[in-house]
Amino acid sequence: MCCISSFYVFVTWSQIFTKPPCAFILFAYFFKIFFYFSGVGCNSVEKKIYVHLNYTFPCVRLLNATHQIGCQSSLSGNVGVLHELESEENLDWVLTSGPNPPYMVILESRLFTRSIMMKLKEGSGRVAGVVVVAPNINPPEGFSPHTACPNDNSGVYTENYDPTLAHCNATVWNPLGNGLAYEEFDFPIFSVKDDNDTRVIRQCYQDHNRRVNGSNPQFPLCAMQLRSSMSAVTNTATCKRRNDINFSLTPDRVCDELGDFNIWASSRPMNTTTKGHKEFESVVIAAARMDSRSFFFDIAPGAESTASGIVTLLAAAHALRRATQEAPPNRTILYTFFQGETFDYIGSSRMVYDMENNQFPLDLDNIHSVLEVSQVYILIYLGLWLHSDPVSRKNSSVKEEVEKLVNGLKSASAGLNVSVDEPDVSQPLPPSSFQRFLLARPIPGVVIGNYRSSFTNRYYESMYDNAEYLNVSYPENMTSEEQLEHFPETVKTLTEVATLVARALYVQAGGNETQLANITADPQIVNQMLYSFLVRANNSWLQQLVPTDFTNHLADRPTNFYVGVIQYFSEPTTLVQYMLANMTGSVVNVTQEDCQKQREDKDDDQSKHLYTYMWVQGAAPPNSTEREGFCVRSTVHRSIAVSPAFELHEYTTSNYSTWTESVWKPITGRIFLVASHDLEMLTLGVGITVLLTSLVLTYVISSKADILFSSGREPTSATY
Amino acid sequence: MNLERLPNEEKLGLCRKYYLIGFAFLPFLWLVNVVWFFQEAFIKPAYSEQLQIKSYVKRSALGLLVWVTVLTTWITIFQRFRAEWGEVGDYISFTIPLGTP
């Protein structure tokens, strides 16, 4: 097809420059018509010049109240000659000695370190961009692009609260954190998977750019263009202001706030239409966070940092369903999943704000205590740690409740293969949603995690915090169905932890201890959930639990836990919503129409205040292909998780999260060969010379036309 | 319109009209006036209306010069300091280039 279209171009031009015979013109027009109708659009020249990169993950621009982080290219993309970095000493070529700057630096993931990246940032005049080749095996030495003290400025430990505990003075939670994900780069940084794309890039580099015997590589050289042009700049206040200026010809949005929804469910129905304080209601909040991030935009596997907590709490909620229905404890258990916690506690700060302003069905007075499930992936024989706040424990009533909660957890672990212990009494809480509740008032609570004074997670908030790290792996030859039945070792320990959490919650809510033996988490459920979050959401188990129109959203890859902007649903939010409904709710015999209208039957207008009804597609019976849907009645609700700063229009506040994400032009990457600068200039020079010569020549010819074209013939006018 | 074919009185009227309308914040009209009547005012052999045309062309040129100076100064200041002015800078901008402070 491509050669035909070049032929067509040739034909059209030949019409202009020559006088082709009639038949030829007809032939050409025939082709023209043919191409109009067949709709063939073949950009052959472009295809011959460029090789496009298909699977790239960019780093994008995020902004908060005071500054910007992330990466950005120029409007049309940054172009640089490829250079593969072999070691840190090799940087010299890129930063000073190489003859063809700017360079597009290819990094093995082991070289994606703070020291190299900061040197590249300093010498950014000679650096066009960076490509990080993501390995198929996690780096054994650990890697965390997050800060060493996560959410340092938004937690409860400020100078006013206790100066000795502020800014991780007492203990550094994420010692491997190098803070790269919070740096600003003015060149694009992309990640590519180690597959076909990478092979093409490497081949191009080997063929054209490698130095042979110490001599400089000869033109043409292999170059790469990376384009990730960001619209927002400076800080959130600036970009929000520019969003609101509708004066210009093209009112473009430049940034959007990060946020999504929190998911919560209560162990007994609660009227959600009336907001504010509920009389005689006392709740135990069981919390987990729902989001994670990494250096790159759409990879946030968050296996240990996020999924382990979600799965444990969901499994605990499932284990508690029977006991809370048959022998309800005095207090209500509120399962809450907070979204956007990575970015200065968006979800929890909003829920606390809503409780304070009577926008939530409960208020802070209704909260009895909090049990938060942090990172809880453990290997056998390693224990869990129960963290509490030393400052609020100075209050005797809080201290008493915390001790009760700790003792509850300790006694719950009695029959299980999990040991629990407390860290030093003076140690502060790790980064947790619970801190936002403490910021409002001293509430007793415990954060349960697999670390004592610093995270055991070696890949906190990085792209390596994945299924492989949690040892959630399945034999190669298994089908998806078989994998759902196969339990990795992790499932067993997480099931134990879920049982522990469930029993402790039941005791904390005032339940009867004789029931405890009946409360055990189901390893099958744990496995199915782990598989859905860490391997693929699109599996036969989860398909049964979601409505038909949602099946298209189930992905064939690990869940991306990045919270994203408010306009888009975050993947884990909806998954958790449907899972929680299934874990805590019950199947009711209601028609599809009534179910979708949130009622039990035609005359029922009360149930919608207490319950949420979801029509899910269910499974197909063995001898049929038609799925049999059913109605799930649960107490699962969404509550908005957008920082109060945006509600209050306070974009420079330090009290709440102010994170926004820039809007961007299409993100692309491509490689091609470039000629030397001299050759480019020569071509341009020749072109301009030809143009000028032709202008002069035309002028001369037209001014001397009467002499040049008279050619001895008699002037025609003279004959008359 | 060919200026050559016009009687001198009409030339003068035209030149005056351009000069006067130019006061309605239309410096380009003054530019047109200067370019168009330059030959009439300074090069052509003298005629009775030429003196007045000459004065209108001069004044138009002066007005144009003032405009050019003022605009150049303002544009230079604006481009140099827009980012530093922050909020004010954004509000007095018609289009804000994306991705720059």
XYZ file of N, CA, C and O in Angstrom, chain A residues 606-719:
456
model
N -38.258 2.958 52.789
C -37.413 3.159 53.972
C -36.037 2.497 53.835
O -35.038 3.019 54.324
N -36.004 1.359 53.152
C -34.774 0.559 53.111
C -33.607 1.319 52.517
O -32.462 1.100 52.891
N -33.893 2.207 51.582
C -32.794 2.909 50.918
C -32.005 3.795 51.889
O -30.865 4.150 51.608
N -32.620 4.133 53.022
C -31.886 4.925 54.008
C -30.894 4.071 54.792
O -29.950 4.580 55.374
N -31.175 2.759 54.834
C -30.350 1.866 55.654
C -29.366 1.049 54.824
O -28.256 0.789 55.252
N -29.811 0.629 53.644
C -29.032 -0.343 52.884
C -28.673 0.182 51.498
O -29.254 1.131 50.990
N -27.704 -0.522 50.898
C -27.406 -0.335 49.489
C -27.728 -1.650 48.784
O -27.355 -2.716 49.281
N -28.442 -1.557 47.682
C -28.768 -2.764 46.929
C -27.958 -2.775 45.638
O -27.893 -1.767 44.933
N -27.341 -3.920 45.341
C -26.556 -4.039 44.107
C -26.978 -5.285 43.363
O -27.022 -6.376 43.943
N -27.294 -5.129 42.093
C -27.621 -6.289 41.264
C -26.336 -6.747 40.594
O -25.791 -6.039 39.761
N -25.840 -7.912 40.997
C -24.588 -8.410 40.420
C -24.890 -9.574 39.494
O -25.948 -10.203 39.597
N -23.948 -9.878 38.594
C -24.317 -10.788 37.503
C -24.251 -12.270 37.869
O -24.847 -13.084 37.184
N -23.581 -12.636 38.953
C -23.583 -14.022 39.400
C -22.888 -14.970 38.445
O -22.217 -14.556 37.506
N -23.050 -16.253 38.702
C -22.387 -17.263 37.883
C -23.401 -17.945 36.981
O -24.600 -17.901 37.237
N -22.895 -18.593 35.947
C -23.771 -19.372 35.084
C -23.862 -20.778 35.653
O -22.864 -21.344 36.074
N -25.060 -21.356 35.707
C -25.173 -22.749 36.165
C -24.423 -23.699 35.206
O -24.189 -23.326 34.060
N -24.066 -24.889 35.687
C -23.180 -25.776 34.923
C -23.600 -26.008 33.466
O -22.760 -26.025 32.578
N -24.911 -26.169 33.228
C -25.325 -26.531 31.867
C -25.917 -25.338 31.110
O -26.807 -25.494 30.302
N -25.441 -24.158 31.410
C -25.995 -22.981 30.745
C -24.900 -21.937 30.557
O -23.866 -21.994 31.213
N -25.124 -21.026 29.636
C -24.151 -19.949 29.461
C -24.695 -18.636 30.011
O -23.977 -17.661 30.161
N -26.010 -18.633 30.291
C -26.660 -17.429 30.807
C -26.354 -17.291 32.304
O -26.606 -18.205 33.091
N -25.800 -16.138 32.696
C -25.516 -15.936 34.114
C -26.811 -15.680 34.872
O -27.741 -15.080 34.345
N -26.867 -16.132 36.132
C -28.044 -15.881 36.958
C -27.704 -14.803 37.977
O -27.015 -15.054 38.960
N -28.188 -13.603 37.740
C -27.879 -12.476 38.623
C -28.626 -12.563 39.943
O -29.596 -13.307 40.068
N -28.163 -11.833 40.906
C -28.869 -11.783 42.193
C -28.657 -10.419 42.843
O -27.817 -9.631 42.407
N -29.450 -10.162 43.883
C -29.397 -8.854 44.528
C -28.656 -8.966 45.865
O -28.965 -9.830 46.674
N -27.662 -8.115 46.050
C -26.913 -8.113 47.311
C -27.332 -6.895 48.126
O -27.266 -5.772 47.640
N -27.783 -7.148 49.346
C -28.133 -6.042 50.236
C -27.012 -5.872 51.250
O -26.633 -6.831 51.919
N -26.476 -4.681 51.301
C -25.355 -4.475 52.228
C -25.428 -3.067 52.798
O -26.278 -2.260 52.420
N -24.511 -2.778 53.694
C -24.461 -1.433 54.275
C -23.267 -0.665 53.710
O -22.765 0.258 54.332
N -22.809 -1.086 52.531
C -21.628 -0.461 51.935
C -21.979 0.901 51.340
O -22.976 1.038 50.630
N -21.193 1.888 51.654
C -21.431 3.236 51.124
C -20.127 3.841 50.649
O -19.044 3.459 51.103
N -20.283 4.803 49.760
C -19.133 5.605 49.356
C -19.222 6.934 50.086
O -20.308 7.443 50.301
N -18.093 7.492 50.430
C -18.112 8.889 50.865
C -16.967 9.584 50.159
O -15.925 8.969 49.909
N -17.188 10.801 49.828
C -16.242 11.474 48.939
C -14.872 11.635 49.608
O -14.769 11.913 50.794
N -13.832 11.388 48.813
C -12.457 11.525 49.322
C -11.734 12.590 48.499
O -10.884 12.286 47.678
N -12.170 13.826 48.704
C -11.474 14.955 48.093
C -11.055 15.852 49.246
O -11.840 16.097 50.158
N -9.838 16.306 49.197
C -9.314 17.068 50.322
C -10.193 18.279 50.670
O -10.668 18.974 49.773
N -10.420 18.533 51.979
C -11.212 19.697 52.383
C -10.631 21.012 51.854
O -11.355 21.997 51.720
N -9.339 21.012 51.517
C -8.735 22.241 50.997
C -9.469 22.717 49.748
O -9.619 23.920 49.518
N -9.961 21.776 48.936
C -10.648 22.156 47.696
C -12.088 22.558 47.973
O -12.678 23.328 47.236
N -12.649 21.998 49.046
C -13.979 22.401 49.481
C -13.935 23.841 49.987
O -14.806 24.650 49.717
N -12.869 24.147 50.722
C -12.726 25.470 51.342
C -12.043 26.476 50.411
O -11.907 27.645 50.766
N -11.602 26.019 49.254
C -10.829 26.851 48.314
C -9.598 27.463 48.965
O -9.240 28.596 48.692
N -8.988 26.689 49.856
C -7.734 27.144 50.478
C -6.595 26.336 49.876
O -6.283 25.244 50.324
N -5.990 26.914 48.828
C -5.000 26.123 48.092
C -3.592 26.275 48.654
O -2.662 25.676 48.161
N -3.430 27.105 49.662
C -2.092 27.253 50.227
C -2.055 26.762 51.669
O -1.094 27.006 52.377
N -3.094 26.057 52.066
C -3.179 25.600 53.444
C -2.153 24.502 53.723
O -1.774 23.751 52.833
N -1.703 24.428 54.971
C -0.830 23.311 55.333
C -1.595 22.314 56.199
O -1.041 21.314 56.645
N -2.888 22.576 56.440
C -3.683 21.673 57.275
C -4.191 20.470 56.509
O -4.437 19.424 57.080
N -4.410 20.644 55.206
C -4.993 19.570 54.412
C -4.147 19.314 53.175
O -3.348 20.156 52.772
N -4.373 18.168 52.573
C -3.690 17.823 51.323
C -4.097 18.804 50.221
O -5.263 19.186 50.122
N -3.139 19.220 49.426
C -3.462 20.125 48.316
C -2.945 19.565 46.995
O -2.710 20.306 46.060
N -2.776 18.243 46.936
C -2.171 17.652 45.729
C -3.080 17.729 44.518
O -4.263 17.399 44.602
N -2.502 18.177 43.410
C -3.208 18.156 42.131
C -2.298 17.519 41.093
O -1.084 17.480 41.260
N -2.923 17.033 40.028
C -2.171 16.413 38.935
C -2.354 17.256 37.694
O -3.461 17.674 37.378
N -1.258 17.499 36.998
C -1.323 18.317 35.796
C -2.094 17.604 34.687
O -2.121 16.390 34.612
N -2.722 18.398 33.824
C -3.283 17.874 32.580
C -2.122 17.798 31.595
O -1.199 18.603 31.674
N -2.137 16.824 30.680
C -1.036 16.757 29.723
C -1.506 16.488 28.306
O -2.594 16.015 28.080
N -0.651 16.825 27.359
C -0.863 16.496 25.945
C -0.515 15.022 25.787
O 0.137 14.454 26.655
N -0.927 14.397 24.665
C -0.642 12.962 24.506
C 0.819 12.624 24.789
O 1.730 13.342 24.372
N 1.017 11.521 25.501
C 2.368 11.116 25.893
C 2.889 10.090 24.902
O 2.248 9.074 24.671
N 4.009 10.395 24.253
C 4.532 9.504 23.217
C 6.038 9.361 23.341
O 6.710 10.195 23.920
N 6.547 8.291 22.771
C 7.992 8.092 22.680
C 8.309 7.448 21.346
O 7.540 6.617 20.855
N 9.390 7.846 20.686
C 9.764 7.218 19.418
C 11.266 7.346 19.207
O 11.909 8.247 19.756
N 11.818 6.435 18.428
C 13.250 6.517 18.127
C 13.452 6.674 16.623
O 12.601 6.259 15.822
N 14.548 7.275 16.232
C 14.854 7.517 14.818
C 16.332 7.865 14.687
O 17.020 8.061 15.689
N 16.807 7.957 13.451
C 18.207 8.291 13.215
C 18.320 9.780 12.923
O 17.492 10.338 12.206
N 19.351 10.416 13.479
C 19.558 11.834 13.169
C 20.882 11.998 12.413
O 21.849 11.286 12.658
N 20.878 12.950 11.489
C 22.105 13.277 10.767
C 22.880 14.298 11.583
O 22.345 14.889 12.521
N 24.138 14.524 11.193
C 24.951 15.481 11.942
C 24.428 16.890 11.734
O 23.756 17.185 10.740
N 24.765 17.738 12.653
C 24.316 19.124 12.588
C 24.818 19.797 11.318
O 24.098 20.541 10.661
N 26.063 19.495 10.942
C 26.652 20.097 9.738
C 25.856 19.737 8.492
O 25.573 20.586 7.655
N 25.498 18.449 8.399
C 24.750 18.005 7.229
C 23.384 18.689 7.175
O 22.926 19.132 6.117
N 22.752 18.804 8.337
C 21.445 19.472 8.389
C 21.567 20.915 7.903
O 20.756 21.399 7.120
N 22.614 21.597 8.378
C 22.816 23.001 8.006
C 23.119 23.132 6.512
O 22.648 24.037 5.843
N 23.909 22.157 5.994
C 24.257 22.169 4.574
C 22.995 22.037 3.722
O 22.772 22.802 2.775
N 22.124 21.100 4.111
C 20.889 20.889 3.371
C 20.049 22.164 3.369
O 19.548 22.595 2.328
N 19.943 22.765 4.540
C 19.158 23.994 4.650
C 19.778 25.095 3.783
O 19.079 25.804 3.050
N 21.114 25.194 3.845
C 21.827 26.223 3.078
C 21.603 26.058 1.579
O 21.279 27.028 0.878
N 21.710 24.817 1.102
C 21.504 24.555 -0.327
C 20.081 24.938 -0.712
O 19.847 25.603 -1.732
N 19.128 24.564 0.128
C 17.725 24.889 -0.153
C 17.523 26.384 -0.298
O 16.889 26.856 -1.257
N 18.055 27.139 0.640
C 17.886 28.598 0.614
C 18.580 29.195 -0.611
O 18.019 30.064 -1.298
N 19.768 28.679 -0.937
C 20.484 29.169 -2.110
C 19.670 28.942 -3.382
O 19.526 29.838 -4.217
N 19.114 27.732 -3.506
C 18.300 27.424 -4.693
C 17.128 28.395 -4.784
O 16.826 28.947 -5.849
N 16.484 28.634 -3.637
C 15.332 29.543 -3.622
C 15.735 30.946 -4.082
O 15.097 31.538 -4.969
N 16.822 31.452 -3.497
C 17.252 32.816 -3.825
C 17.659 32.918 -5.297
O 17.265 33.860 -5.995
N 18.410 31.923 -5.777
C 18.842 31.932 -7.180
C 17.631 31.976 -8.103
O 17.585 32.738 -9.070
N 16.637 31.140 -7.752
C 15.474 31.102 -8.633
C 14.736 32.434 -8.621
O 14.222 32.885 -9.655
N 14.708 33.100 -7.475
C 14.042 34.406 -7.401
C 14.769 35.417 -8.292
O 14.142 36.124 -9.092
N 16.072 35.437 -8.145
C 16.864 36.372 -8.942
C 16.688 36.088 -10.429
O 16.430 36.978 -11.237
N 16.776 34.808 -10.744
C 16.655 34.399 -12.145
C 15.305 34.812 -12.725
O 15.216 35.375 -13.820
N 14.244 34.573 -11.964
C 12.903 34.942 -12.424
C 12.814 36.449 -12.661
O 12.256 36.909 -13.658
N 13.394 37.201 -11.728
C 13.339 38.656 -11.877
C 14.072 39.113 -13.141
O 13.544 39.887 -13.934
N 15.262 38.554 -13.316
C 16.065 38.929 -14.486
C 15.327 38.568 -15.770
O 15.180 39.389 -16.684
N 14.794 37.347 -15.792
C 14.119 36.897 -17.013
C 12.911 37.772 -17.320
O 12.703 38.214 -18.439
N 12.113 38.060 -16.282
C 10.894 38.824 -16.562
C 11.213 40.269 -16.946
O 10.509 40.877 -17.761
N 12.285 40.840 -16.387
C 12.601 42.226 -16.753
C 13.217 42.319 -18.157
O 13.079 43.323 -18.857
N 13.840 41.250 -18.598
C 14.442 41.261 -19.938
C 13.605 40.443 -20.919
O 14.105 39.951 -21.929
N 12.351 40.225 -20.561
C 11.527 39.328 -21.372
C 11.440 39.752 -22.826
O 11.531 38.922 -23.744
N 11.284 41.088 -23.071
C 11.104 41.535 -24.451
C 12.344 41.266 -25.311
O 12.240 41.010 -26.510
N 13.509 41.281 -24.658
C 14.731 40.973 -25.417
C 14.854 39.471 -25.628
O 15.099 38.984 -26.728
N 14.606 38.716 -24.518
C 14.848 37.282 -24.570
C 13.889 36.555 -25.498
O 14.255 35.625 -26.190
N 12.608 36.979 -25.478
C 11.600 36.206 -26.209
C 11.186 36.822 -27.545
O 10.237 36.367 -28.162
N 11.845 37.908 -27.982
C 11.454 38.493 -29.274
C 11.956 37.618 -30.431
O 11.269 37.451 -31.432
N 13.118 37.009 -30.294
C 13.705 36.003 -31.183
C 13.494 36.299 -32.674
O 13.117 35.426 -33.461
N 13.640 37.556 -33.047
C 13.675 37.904 -34.461
C 12.330 37.893 -35.166
O 12.209 38.325 -36.302
N 11.274 37.394 -34.451
C 9.958 37.384 -35.113
C 9.394 38.794 -35.153
O 9.608 39.576 -34.236
N 8.627 39.093 -36.133
C 7.986 40.407 -36.220
C 6.951 40.511 -35.109
O 6.249 39.552 -34.816
N 6.861 41.682 -34.460
C 5.787 41.858 -33.468
C 4.429 41.666 -34.154
O 4.215 42.207 -35.258
N 3.540 40.895 -33.504
C 2.257 40.553 -34.127
C 1.398 41.775 -34.392
O 0.651 41.832 -35.362
N 1.503 42.787 -33.514
C 0.646 43.970 -33.668
C 0.989 44.738 -34.950
O 0.137 45.392 -35.532
N 2.255 44.562 -35.385
C 2.696 45.355 -36.524
C 2.035 44.928 -37.834
O 1.958 45.707 -38.786
N 1.552 43.682 -37.900
C 0.985 43.199 -39.152
C -0.343 43.860 -39.485
O -0.778 43.845 -40.619
